PDB file of C-alpha atoms in Angstrom:
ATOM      1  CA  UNK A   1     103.171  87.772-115.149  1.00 66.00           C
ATOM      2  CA  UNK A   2     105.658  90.202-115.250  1.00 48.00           C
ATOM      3  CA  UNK A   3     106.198  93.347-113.282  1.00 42.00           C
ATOM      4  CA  UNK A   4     107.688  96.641-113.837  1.00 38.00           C
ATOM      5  CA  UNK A   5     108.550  99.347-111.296  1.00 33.00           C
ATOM      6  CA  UNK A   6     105.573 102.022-111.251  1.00 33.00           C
ATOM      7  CA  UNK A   7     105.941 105.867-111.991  1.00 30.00           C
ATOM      8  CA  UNK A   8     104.142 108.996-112.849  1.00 28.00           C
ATOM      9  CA  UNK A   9     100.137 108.637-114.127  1.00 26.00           C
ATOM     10  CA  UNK A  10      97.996 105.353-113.635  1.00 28.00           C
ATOM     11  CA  UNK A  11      94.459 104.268-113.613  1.00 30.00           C
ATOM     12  CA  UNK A  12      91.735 101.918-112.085  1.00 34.00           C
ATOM     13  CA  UNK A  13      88.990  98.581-112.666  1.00 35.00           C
ATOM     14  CA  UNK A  14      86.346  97.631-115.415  1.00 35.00           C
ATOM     15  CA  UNK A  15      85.230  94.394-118.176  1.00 36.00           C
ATOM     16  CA  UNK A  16      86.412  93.490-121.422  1.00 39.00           C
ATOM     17  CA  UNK A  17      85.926  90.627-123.748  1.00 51.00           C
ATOM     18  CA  UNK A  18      88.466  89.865-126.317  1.00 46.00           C
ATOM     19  CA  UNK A  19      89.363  87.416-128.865  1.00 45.00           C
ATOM     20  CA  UNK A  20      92.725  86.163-128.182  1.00 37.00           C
ATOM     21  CA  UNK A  21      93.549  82.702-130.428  1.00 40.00           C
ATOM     22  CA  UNK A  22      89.829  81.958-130.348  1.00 37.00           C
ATOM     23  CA  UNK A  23      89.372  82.316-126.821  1.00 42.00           C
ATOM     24  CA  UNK A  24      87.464  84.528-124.806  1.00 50.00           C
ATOM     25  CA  UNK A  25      89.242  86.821-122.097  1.00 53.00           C
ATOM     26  CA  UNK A  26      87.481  89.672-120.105  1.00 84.00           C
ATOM     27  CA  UNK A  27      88.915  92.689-118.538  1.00 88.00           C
ATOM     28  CA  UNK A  28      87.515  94.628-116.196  1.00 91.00           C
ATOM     29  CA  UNK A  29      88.592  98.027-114.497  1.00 94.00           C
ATOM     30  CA  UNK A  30      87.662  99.523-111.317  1.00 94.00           C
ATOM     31  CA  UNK A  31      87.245 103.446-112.215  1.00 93.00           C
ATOM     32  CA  UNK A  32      87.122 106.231-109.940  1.00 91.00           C
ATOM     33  CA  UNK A  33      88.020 110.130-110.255  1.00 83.00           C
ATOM     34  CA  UNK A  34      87.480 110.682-106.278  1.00 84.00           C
ATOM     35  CA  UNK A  35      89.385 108.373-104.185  1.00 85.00           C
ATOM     36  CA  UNK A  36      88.458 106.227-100.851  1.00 87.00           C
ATOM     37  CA  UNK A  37      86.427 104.460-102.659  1.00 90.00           C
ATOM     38  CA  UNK A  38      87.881 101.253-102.226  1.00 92.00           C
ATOM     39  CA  UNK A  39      88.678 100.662-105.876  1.00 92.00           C
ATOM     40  CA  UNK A  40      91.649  98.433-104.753  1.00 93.00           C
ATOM     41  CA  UNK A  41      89.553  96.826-102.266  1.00 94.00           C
ATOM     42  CA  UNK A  42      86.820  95.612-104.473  1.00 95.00           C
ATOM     43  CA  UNK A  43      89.572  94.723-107.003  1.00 96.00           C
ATOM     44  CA  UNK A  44      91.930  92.225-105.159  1.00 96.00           C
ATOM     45  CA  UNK A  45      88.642  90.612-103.795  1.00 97.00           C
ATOM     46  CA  UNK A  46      86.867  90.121-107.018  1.00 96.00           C
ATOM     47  CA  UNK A  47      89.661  88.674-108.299  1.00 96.00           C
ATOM     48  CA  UNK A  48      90.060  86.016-105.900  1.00 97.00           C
ATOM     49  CA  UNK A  49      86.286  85.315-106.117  1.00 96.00           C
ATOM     50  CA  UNK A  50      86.886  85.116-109.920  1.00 95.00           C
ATOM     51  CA  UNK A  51      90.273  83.073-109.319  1.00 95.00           C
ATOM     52  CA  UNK A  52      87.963  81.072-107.223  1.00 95.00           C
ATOM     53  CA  UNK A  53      84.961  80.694-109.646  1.00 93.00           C
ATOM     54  CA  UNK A  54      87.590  78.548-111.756  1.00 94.00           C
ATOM     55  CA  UNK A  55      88.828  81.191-114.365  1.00 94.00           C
ATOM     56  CA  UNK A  56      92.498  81.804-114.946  1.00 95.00           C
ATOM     57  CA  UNK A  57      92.784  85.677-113.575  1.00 96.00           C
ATOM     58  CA  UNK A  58      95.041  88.175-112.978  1.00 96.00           C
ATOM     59  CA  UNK A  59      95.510  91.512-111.665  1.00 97.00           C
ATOM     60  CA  UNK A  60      97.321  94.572-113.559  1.00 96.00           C
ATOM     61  CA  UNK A  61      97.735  97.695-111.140  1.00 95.00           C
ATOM     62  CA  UNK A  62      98.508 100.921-112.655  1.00 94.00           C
ATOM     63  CA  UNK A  63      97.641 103.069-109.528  1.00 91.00           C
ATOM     64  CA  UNK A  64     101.177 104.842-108.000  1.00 88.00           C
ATOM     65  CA  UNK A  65     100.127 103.722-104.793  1.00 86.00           C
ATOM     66  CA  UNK A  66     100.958 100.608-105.577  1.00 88.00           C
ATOM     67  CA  UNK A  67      98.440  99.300-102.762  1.00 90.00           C
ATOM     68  CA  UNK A  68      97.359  96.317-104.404  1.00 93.00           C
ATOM     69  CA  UNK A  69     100.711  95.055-106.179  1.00 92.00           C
ATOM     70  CA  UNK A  70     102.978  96.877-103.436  1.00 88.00           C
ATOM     71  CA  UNK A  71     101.016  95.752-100.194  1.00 89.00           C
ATOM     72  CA  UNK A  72      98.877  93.111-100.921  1.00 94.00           C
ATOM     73  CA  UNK A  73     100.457  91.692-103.520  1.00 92.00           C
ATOM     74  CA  UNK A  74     104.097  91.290-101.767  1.00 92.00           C
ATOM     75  CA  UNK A  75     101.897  89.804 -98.448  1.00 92.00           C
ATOM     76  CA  UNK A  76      99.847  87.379-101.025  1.00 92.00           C
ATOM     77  CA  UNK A  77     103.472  85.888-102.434  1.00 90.00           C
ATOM     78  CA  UNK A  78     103.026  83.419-104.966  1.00 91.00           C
ATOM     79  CA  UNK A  79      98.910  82.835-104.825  1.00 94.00           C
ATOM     80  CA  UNK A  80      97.097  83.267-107.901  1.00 96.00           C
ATOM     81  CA  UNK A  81      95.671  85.480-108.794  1.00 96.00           C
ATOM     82  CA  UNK A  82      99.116  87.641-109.610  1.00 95.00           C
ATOM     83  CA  UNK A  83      99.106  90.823-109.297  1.00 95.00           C
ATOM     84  CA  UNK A  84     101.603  93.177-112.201  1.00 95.00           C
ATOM     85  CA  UNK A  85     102.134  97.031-111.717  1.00 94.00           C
ATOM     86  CA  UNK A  86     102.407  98.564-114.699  1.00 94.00           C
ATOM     87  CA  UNK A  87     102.893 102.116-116.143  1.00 93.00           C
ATOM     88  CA  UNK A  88      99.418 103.180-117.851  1.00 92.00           C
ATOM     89  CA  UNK A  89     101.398 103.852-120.138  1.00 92.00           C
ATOM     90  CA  UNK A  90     102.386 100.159-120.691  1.00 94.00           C
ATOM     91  CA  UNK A  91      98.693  98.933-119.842  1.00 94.00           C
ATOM     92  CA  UNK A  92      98.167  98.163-123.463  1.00 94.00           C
ATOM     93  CA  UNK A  93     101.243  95.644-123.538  1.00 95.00           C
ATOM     94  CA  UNK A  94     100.574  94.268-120.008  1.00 96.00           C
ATOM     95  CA  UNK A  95      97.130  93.196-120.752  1.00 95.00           C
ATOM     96  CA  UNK A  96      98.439  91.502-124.296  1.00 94.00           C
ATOM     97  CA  UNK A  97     101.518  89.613-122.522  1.00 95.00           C
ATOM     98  CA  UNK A  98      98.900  88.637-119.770  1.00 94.00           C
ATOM     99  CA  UNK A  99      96.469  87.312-122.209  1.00 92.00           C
ATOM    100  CA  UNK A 100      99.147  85.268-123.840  1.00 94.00           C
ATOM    101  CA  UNK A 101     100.244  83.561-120.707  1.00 94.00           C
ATOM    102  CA  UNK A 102      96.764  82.197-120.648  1.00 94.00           C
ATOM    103  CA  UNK A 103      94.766  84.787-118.584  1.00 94.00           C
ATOM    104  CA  UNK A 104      90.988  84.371-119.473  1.00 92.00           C
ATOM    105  CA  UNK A 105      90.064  87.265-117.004  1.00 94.00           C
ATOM    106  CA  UNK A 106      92.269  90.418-116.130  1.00 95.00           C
ATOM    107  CA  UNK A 107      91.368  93.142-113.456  1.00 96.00           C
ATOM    108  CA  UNK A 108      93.232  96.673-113.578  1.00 95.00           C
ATOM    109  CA  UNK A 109      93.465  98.838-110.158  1.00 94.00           C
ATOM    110  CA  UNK A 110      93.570 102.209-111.308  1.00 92.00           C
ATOM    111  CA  UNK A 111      94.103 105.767-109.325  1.00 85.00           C
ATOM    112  CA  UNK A 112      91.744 108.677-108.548  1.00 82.00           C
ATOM    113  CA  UNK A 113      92.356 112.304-110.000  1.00 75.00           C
ATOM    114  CA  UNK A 114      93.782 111.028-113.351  1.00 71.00           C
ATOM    115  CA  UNK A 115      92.044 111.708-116.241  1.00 73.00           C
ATOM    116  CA  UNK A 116      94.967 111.182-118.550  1.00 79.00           C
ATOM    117  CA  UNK A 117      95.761 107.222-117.076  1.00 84.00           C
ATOM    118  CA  UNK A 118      91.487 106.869-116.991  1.00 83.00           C
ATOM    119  CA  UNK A 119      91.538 107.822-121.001  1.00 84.00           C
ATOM    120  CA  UNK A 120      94.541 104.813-121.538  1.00 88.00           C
ATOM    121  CA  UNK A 121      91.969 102.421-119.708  1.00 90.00           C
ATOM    122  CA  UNK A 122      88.950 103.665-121.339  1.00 88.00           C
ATOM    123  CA  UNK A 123      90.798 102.689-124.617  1.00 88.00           C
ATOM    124  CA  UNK A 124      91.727  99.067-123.678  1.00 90.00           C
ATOM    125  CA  UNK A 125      88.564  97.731-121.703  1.00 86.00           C
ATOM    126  CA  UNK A 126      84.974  97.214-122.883  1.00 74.00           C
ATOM    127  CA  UNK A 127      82.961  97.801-119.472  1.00 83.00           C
ATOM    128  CA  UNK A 128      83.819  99.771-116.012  1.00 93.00           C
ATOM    129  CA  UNK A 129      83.050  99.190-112.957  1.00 95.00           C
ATOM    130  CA  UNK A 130      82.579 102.108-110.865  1.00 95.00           C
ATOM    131  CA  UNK A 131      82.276 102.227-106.645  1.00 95.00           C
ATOM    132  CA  UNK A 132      80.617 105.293-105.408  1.00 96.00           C
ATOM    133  CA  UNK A 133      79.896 105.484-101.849  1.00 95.00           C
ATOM    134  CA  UNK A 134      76.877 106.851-100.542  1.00 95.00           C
ATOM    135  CA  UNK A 135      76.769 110.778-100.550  1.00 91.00           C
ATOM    136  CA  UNK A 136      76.143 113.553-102.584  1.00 86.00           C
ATOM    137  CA  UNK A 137      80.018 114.701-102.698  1.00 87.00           C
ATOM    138  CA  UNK A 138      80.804 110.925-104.573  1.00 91.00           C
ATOM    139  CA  UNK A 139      78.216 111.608-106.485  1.00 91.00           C
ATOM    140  CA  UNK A 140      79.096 114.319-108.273  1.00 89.00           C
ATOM    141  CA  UNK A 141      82.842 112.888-108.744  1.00 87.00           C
ATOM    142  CA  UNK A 142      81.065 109.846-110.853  1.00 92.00           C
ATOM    143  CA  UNK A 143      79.798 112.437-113.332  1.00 90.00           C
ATOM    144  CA  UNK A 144      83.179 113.327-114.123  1.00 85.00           C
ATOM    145  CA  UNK A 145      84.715 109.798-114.707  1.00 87.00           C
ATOM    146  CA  UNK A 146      81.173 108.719-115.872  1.00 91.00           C
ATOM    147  CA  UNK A 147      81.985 111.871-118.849  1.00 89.00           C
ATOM    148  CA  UNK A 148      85.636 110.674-119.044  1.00 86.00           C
ATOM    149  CA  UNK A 149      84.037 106.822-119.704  1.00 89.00           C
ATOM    150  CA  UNK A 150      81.211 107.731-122.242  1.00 90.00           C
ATOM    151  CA  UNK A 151      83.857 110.030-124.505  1.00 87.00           C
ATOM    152  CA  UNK A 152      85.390 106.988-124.875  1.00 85.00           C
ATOM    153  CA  UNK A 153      82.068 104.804-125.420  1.00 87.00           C
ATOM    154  CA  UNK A 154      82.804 102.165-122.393  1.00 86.00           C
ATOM    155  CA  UNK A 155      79.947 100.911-121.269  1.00 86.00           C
ATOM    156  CA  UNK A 156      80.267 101.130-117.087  1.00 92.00           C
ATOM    157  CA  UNK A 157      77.929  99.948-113.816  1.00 94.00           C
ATOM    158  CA  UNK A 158      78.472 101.345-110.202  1.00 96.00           C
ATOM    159  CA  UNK A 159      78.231  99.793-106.810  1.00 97.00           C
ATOM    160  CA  UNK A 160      77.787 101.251-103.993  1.00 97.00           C
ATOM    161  CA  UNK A 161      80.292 100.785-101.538  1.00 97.00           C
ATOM    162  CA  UNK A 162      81.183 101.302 -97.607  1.00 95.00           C
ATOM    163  CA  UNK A 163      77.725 101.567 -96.963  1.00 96.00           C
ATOM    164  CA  UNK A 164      75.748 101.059 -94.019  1.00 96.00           C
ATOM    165  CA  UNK A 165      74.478  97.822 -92.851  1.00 94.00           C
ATOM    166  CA  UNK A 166      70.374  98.804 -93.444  1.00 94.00           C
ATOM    167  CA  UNK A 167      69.373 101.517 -96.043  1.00 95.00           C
ATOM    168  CA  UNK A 168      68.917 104.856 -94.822  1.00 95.00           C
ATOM    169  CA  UNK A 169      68.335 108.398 -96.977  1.00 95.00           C
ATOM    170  CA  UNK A 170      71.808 108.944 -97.242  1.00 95.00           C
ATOM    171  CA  UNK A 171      71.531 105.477 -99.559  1.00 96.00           C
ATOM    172  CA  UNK A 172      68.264 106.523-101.187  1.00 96.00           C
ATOM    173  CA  UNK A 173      69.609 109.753-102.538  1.00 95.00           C
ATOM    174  CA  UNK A 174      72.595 108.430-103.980  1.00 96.00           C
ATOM    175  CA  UNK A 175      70.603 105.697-105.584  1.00 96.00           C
ATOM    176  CA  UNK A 176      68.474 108.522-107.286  1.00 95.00           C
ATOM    177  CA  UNK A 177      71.126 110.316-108.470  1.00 95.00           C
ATOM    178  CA  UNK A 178      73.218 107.277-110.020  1.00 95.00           C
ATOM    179  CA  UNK A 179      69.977 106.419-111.736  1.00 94.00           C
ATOM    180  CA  UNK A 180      69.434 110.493-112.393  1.00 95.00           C
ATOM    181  CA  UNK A 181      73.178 110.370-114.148  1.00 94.00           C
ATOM    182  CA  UNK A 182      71.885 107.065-116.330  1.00 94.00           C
ATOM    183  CA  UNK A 183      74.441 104.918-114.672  1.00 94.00           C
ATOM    184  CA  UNK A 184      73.324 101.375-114.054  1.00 94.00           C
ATOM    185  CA  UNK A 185      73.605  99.977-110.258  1.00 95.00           C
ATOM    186  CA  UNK A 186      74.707  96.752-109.704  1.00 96.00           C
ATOM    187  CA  UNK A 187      71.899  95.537-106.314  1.00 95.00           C
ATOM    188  CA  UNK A 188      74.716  94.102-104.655  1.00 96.00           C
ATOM    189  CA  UNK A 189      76.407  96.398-101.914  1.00 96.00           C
ATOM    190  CA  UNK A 190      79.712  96.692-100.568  1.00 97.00           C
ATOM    191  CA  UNK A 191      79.313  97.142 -96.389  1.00 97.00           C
ATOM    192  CA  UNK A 192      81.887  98.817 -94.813  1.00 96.00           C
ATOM    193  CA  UNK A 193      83.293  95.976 -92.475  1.00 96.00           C
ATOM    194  CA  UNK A 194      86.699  95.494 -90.787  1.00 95.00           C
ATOM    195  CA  UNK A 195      87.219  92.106 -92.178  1.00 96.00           C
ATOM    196  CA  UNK A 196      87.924  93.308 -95.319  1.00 95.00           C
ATOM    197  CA  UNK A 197      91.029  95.353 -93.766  1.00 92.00           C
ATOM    198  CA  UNK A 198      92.147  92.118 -91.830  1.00 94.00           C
ATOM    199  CA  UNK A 199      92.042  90.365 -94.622  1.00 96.00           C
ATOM    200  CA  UNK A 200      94.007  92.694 -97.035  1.00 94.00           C
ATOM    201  CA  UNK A 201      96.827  92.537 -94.397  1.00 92.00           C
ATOM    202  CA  UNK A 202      97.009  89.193 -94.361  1.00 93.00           C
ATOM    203  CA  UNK A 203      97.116  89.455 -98.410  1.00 95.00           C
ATOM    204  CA  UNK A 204      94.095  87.399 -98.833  1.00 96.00           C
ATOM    205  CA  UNK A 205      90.484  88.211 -99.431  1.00 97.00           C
ATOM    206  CA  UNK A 206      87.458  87.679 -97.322  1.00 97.00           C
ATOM    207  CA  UNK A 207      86.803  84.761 -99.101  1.00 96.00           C
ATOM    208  CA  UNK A 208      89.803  82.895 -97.961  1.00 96.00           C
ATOM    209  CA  UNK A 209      90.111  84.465 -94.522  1.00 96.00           C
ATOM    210  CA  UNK A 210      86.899  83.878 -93.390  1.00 96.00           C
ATOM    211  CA  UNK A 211      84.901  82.476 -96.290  1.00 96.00           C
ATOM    212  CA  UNK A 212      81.622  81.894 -94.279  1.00 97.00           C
ATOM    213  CA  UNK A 213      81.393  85.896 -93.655  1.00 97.00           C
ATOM    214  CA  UNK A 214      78.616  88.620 -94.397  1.00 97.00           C
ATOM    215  CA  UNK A 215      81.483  89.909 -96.163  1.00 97.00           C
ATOM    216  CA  UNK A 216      82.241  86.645 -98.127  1.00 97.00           C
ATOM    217  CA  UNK A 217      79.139  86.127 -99.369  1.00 97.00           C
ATOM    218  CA  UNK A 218      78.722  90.327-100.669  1.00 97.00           C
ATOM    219  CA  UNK A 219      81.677  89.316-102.608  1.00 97.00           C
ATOM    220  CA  UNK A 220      80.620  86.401-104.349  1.00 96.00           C
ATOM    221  CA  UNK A 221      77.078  88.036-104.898  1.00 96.00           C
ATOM    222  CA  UNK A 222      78.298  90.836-106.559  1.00 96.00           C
ATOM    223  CA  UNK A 223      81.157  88.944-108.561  1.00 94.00           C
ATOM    224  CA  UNK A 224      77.882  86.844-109.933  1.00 92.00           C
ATOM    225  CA  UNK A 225      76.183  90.096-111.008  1.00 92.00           C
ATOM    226  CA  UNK A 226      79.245  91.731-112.616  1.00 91.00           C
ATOM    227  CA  UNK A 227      79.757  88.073-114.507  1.00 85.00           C
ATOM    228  CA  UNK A 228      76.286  88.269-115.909  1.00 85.00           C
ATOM    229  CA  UNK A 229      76.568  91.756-116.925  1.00 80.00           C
ATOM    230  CA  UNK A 230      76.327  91.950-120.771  1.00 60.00           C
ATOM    231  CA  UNK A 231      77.936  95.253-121.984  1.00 52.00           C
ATOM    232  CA  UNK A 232      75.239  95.776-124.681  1.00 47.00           C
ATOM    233  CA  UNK A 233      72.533  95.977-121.573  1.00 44.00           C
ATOM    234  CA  UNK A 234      70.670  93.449-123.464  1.00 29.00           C
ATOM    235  CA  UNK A 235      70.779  89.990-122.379  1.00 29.00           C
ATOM    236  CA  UNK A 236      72.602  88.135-119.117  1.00 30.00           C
ATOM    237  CA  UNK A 237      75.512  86.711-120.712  1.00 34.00           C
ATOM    238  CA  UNK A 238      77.875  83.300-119.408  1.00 33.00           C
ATOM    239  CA  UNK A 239      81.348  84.068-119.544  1.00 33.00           C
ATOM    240  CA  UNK A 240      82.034  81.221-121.491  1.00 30.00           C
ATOM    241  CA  UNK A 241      79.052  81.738-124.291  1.00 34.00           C
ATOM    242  CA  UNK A 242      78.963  85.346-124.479  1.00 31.00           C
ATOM    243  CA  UNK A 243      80.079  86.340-127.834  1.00 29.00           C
ATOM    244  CA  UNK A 244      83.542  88.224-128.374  1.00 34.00           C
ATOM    245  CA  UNK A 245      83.869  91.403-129.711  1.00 37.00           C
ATOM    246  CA  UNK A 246      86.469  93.217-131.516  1.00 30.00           C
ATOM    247  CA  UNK A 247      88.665  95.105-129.511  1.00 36.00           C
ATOM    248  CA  UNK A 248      89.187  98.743-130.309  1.00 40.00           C
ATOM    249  CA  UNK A 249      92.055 100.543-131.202  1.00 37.00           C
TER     250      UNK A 249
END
């Protein structure tokens, strides 16, 4: 998958389904306006757990950071799943020239504080996925991309992330407000663990580095729950059965 030097505004992760020559392919962007919320975290890792599910993935990153295709990526080397950075302006093009090299599943890393890149996204995926960690202040920066995401009538689901081990109030009240704001909450959570750090440097994912971890297994949970996700909120759909739908404009 090709690569192209990075500049100016970019954007972050959620699902698609396409039909490209009669075959299904999913994208899915990782979307938040307020950043630490380990957006590129949560996308590197799902992709291996996707990569290692058995479906053809890759990784576009259109955050100026560069953190996953940059730091990650050059540590990973030549392991699937690749990882592209990309102008958001190009996103459009990436994802087609991705899908035609055989890419059933594509993840996009986006940046925080972009409304401009988010709107690109919003226009070229079909579902976001949104980390909020667990306060008040994250909170109220999901209503903002959560606005940005229903303008644009993409369907999105948060999880919470760098949480504590056990639920405490801090967790309860951002649960109520999530469900207050009519965003859907994925029951997996993302604990905030050091292993996820080591393994990032090493440009792998928990689920290579140490695939029998607490960590590990939070990955592979939630990758299951964001797989059965049906956009339409209506059924739990296969990735290989769930019907395609025509991609917008």
């Amino acid at each position: 998958m090709a690569t192209s030097q990075q500049e100016g505004v970019q954007n972050d992760a959620c699902i698609t389904q396409h039909n490209v020559g009669g075959k299904l392919v999913r994208r899915i962007a990782l979307v938040q306006q307020k950043g630490g919320a380990a957006k590129t975290t949560l996308c590197v890792h799902l992709a291996v757990a996707a990569q290692q599910s058995g479906i053809r993935t890759a990784i576009i990153d259109i955050d100026p950071q560069a953190s996953a295709s940059g730091v990650w990526g050059l540590a990973r080397g030549d392991l699937a799943p690749p990882v592209a950075a990309v102008l958001a302006a190009e996103l459009r093009d990436a994802l087609e020239a991705a899908e035609a090299e055989g890419f059933k599943l594509i993840f996009i890393d986006t940046p925080p504080h972009t409304a401009p890149a988010l709107e690109v996204v919003a226009r070229n995926i079909d579902v976001a996925v949104v980390p909020v960690q667990p306060s008040i202040l994250d909170v109220a920066a999901t209503q903002a991309t959560l606005d940005l995401l229903r303008a644009n009538s993409v369907p999105a689901i948060a999880v919470l992330t760098r949480t504590s081990p056990r639920t405490d109030e801090e967790i309860l009240e951002t649960e109520r407000a999530l469900k207050a704001l009519g965003l859907p909450l994925l029951n997996t959570r993302v604990v905030e663990r050091k292993v996820y750090r080591r393994a990032l440097t090493q440009g792998q994912a928990v689920g290579e580095f140490d695939p029998t971890s607490k960590a590990a297994k939070e990955i592979r949970a939630l990758w299951k729950e964001i797989l059965a996700f049906d956009k339409n909120r209506t059924s739990v759909s296969d990735l290989t059965n769930v019907s395609s739908s025509k991609r917008r404009a």
